[in-house]
Amino acid sequence: THCGGLTAARRIAALADAHRLALAPHNPQGPVSTAASLEFGFSQPSYIICETVHADVPWRQDVVREGFVVEPRGRIVRPNTQPGLGIEIDEAEVKKHPFQQEMLQRVFYSDGSVGDW
């Protein structure tokens, strides 16, 4: 995560809740990160929205099965009903889509924080 992991995210969520602010984390990563973000979000009273990427590659549905349900109308997400993060990765299908490196565009400040990229 950009904030330092789930422990740091929990601290940020506690601050948001204490000041009655909404929490809307940025999540441009893949299905594992999305599942973790959603599980985290369902545990936080100030969490109002989760950015997700569902159409990143045309073969995504072949590779991963997600335990949570996204209702088409209103894009409402229902909690995971499976154990753990509730996702299953089809390893055989993953092998059909080898990794391709992309150039990451990130700005790191001198204090270690991440700038807008």
Coordinates of C-alpha atoms in Angstrom, one line a residue:
T1 CA 0.0 0.0 0.0
H2 CA 1.0 3.6 -0.3
C3 CA 0.4 4.2 3.4
G4 CA 2.6 1.4 4.8
G5 CA 0.3 -1.6 5.0
L6 CA -2.9 -2.6 6.9
T7 CA -1.6 -1.5 10.3
A8 CA -0.9 2.0 9.0
A9 CA -4.2 2.0 7.2
R10 CA -6.0 1.1 10.4
R11 CA -4.3 4.0 12.2
I12 CA -5.4 6.3 9.4
A13 CA -8.9 4.9 9.6
A14 CA -9.0 5.5 13.4
L15 CA -8.0 9.2 12.8
A16 CA -10.7 9.5 10.1
D17 CA -13.3 8.0 12.4
A18 CA -12.3 10.2 15.3
H19 CA -12.7 13.3 13.2
R20 CA -15.9 12.0 11.5
L21 CA -14.2 11.9 8.1
A22 CA -14.9 9.4 5.3
L23 CA -12.3 6.9 4.3
A24 CA -11.8 6.2 0.6
P25 CA -8.5 4.5 0.0
H26 CA -6.8 4.4 -3.5
N27 CA -6.5 0.8 -4.8
P28 CA -5.2 0.5 -8.4
Q29 CA -3.7 -3.0 -7.8
G30 CA -5.0 -6.4 -8.7
P31 CA -7.4 -8.9 -7.3
V32 CA -5.5 -9.9 -4.1
S33 CA -5.1 -6.2 -3.1
T34 CA -8.7 -5.6 -3.9
A35 CA -9.9 -8.5 -1.7
A36 CA -7.7 -7.3 1.1
S37 CA -8.9 -3.7 0.7
L38 CA -12.5 -4.8 0.8
E39 CA -12.1 -7.0 3.9
F40 CA -10.3 -4.1 5.6
G41 CA -13.1 -1.7 4.5
F42 CA -15.9 -3.8 5.8
S43 CA -14.2 -3.6 9.2
Q44 CA -14.1 0.2 9.3
P45 CA -17.0 2.4 10.2
S46 CA -15.7 5.4 8.2
Y47 CA -15.0 3.4 5.0
I48 CA -17.3 4.6 2.2
I49 CA -15.9 3.5 -1.1
C50 CA -13.2 1.2 -2.6
E51 CA -11.5 2.0 -5.8
T52 CA -11.0 -1.2 -7.8
V53 CA -9.8 -2.4 -11.2
H54 CA -11.9 -5.0 -12.8
A55 CA -11.3 -4.6 -16.5
D56 CA -7.5 -4.4 -16.4
V57 CA -7.0 -7.4 -18.7
P58 CA -9.6 -9.4 -20.8
W59 CA -8.6 -12.7 -19.1
R60 CA -9.0 -11.6 -15.5
Q61 CA -12.1 -13.8 -14.9
D62 CA -10.2 -16.8 -16.2
V63 CA -7.4 -16.3 -13.7
V64 CA -9.3 -15.3 -10.5
R65 CA -12.5 -16.1 -8.8
E66 CA -13.5 -13.6 -6.2
G67 CA -15.6 -14.4 -3.1
F68 CA -17.2 -10.9 -2.9
V69 CA -20.1 -9.9 -5.1
V70 CA -20.4 -6.6 -7.0
E71 CA -24.0 -5.8 -7.8
P72 CA -24.2 -4.2 -11.3
R73 CA -26.8 -1.6 -10.2
G74 CA -25.1 1.0 -8.1
R75 CA -21.8 -1.1 -8.0
I76 CA -22.6 -2.1 -4.4
V77 CA -20.2 -4.7 -3.1
R78 CA -21.4 -7.5 -0.8
P79 CA -18.9 -9.1 1.6
N80 CA -16.9 -12.1 0.9
T81 CA -18.5 -15.4 1.8
Q82 CA -15.4 -17.6 1.5
P83 CA -12.6 -18.3 4.0
G84 CA -9.7 -15.8 4.2
L85 CA -9.7 -13.2 1.4
G86 CA -12.1 -15.3 -0.5
I87 CA -10.3 -15.5 -3.8
E88 CA -9.1 -18.4 -5.8
I89 CA -6.2 -18.1 -8.3
D90 CA -6.1 -20.6 -11.2
E91 CA -2.4 -21.3 -11.4
A92 CA -2.7 -23.1 -14.8
E93 CA -4.5 -20.1 -16.3
V94 CA -1.9 -17.7 -14.8
K95 CA 0.9 -19.6 -16.7
K96 CA -0.9 -18.7 -20.0
H97 CA -0.3 -15.0 -19.3
P98 CA 3.4 -14.4 -18.5
F99 CA 4.5 -11.3 -16.6
Q100 CA 5.2 -8.2 -18.7
Q101 CA 7.2 -5.4 -17.0
E102 CA 5.6 -2.0 -17.1
M103 CA 7.4 1.3 -16.2
L104 CA 6.2 2.4 -12.8
Q105 CA 5.7 6.1 -12.4
R106 CA 6.1 7.1 -8.8
V107 CA 7.4 10.1 -7.0
F108 CA 9.1 9.6 -3.6
Y109 CA 9.7 12.6 -1.4
S110 CA 12.7 13.0 0.9
D111 CA 10.6 12.0 3.9
G112 CA 9.7 8.7 2.2
S113 CA 6.2 9.6 1.4
V114 CA 4.7 8.9 -2.1
G115 CA 3.6 11.8 -4.3
D116 CA 0.8 11.8 -6.8
W117 CA 1.7 9.6 -9.8

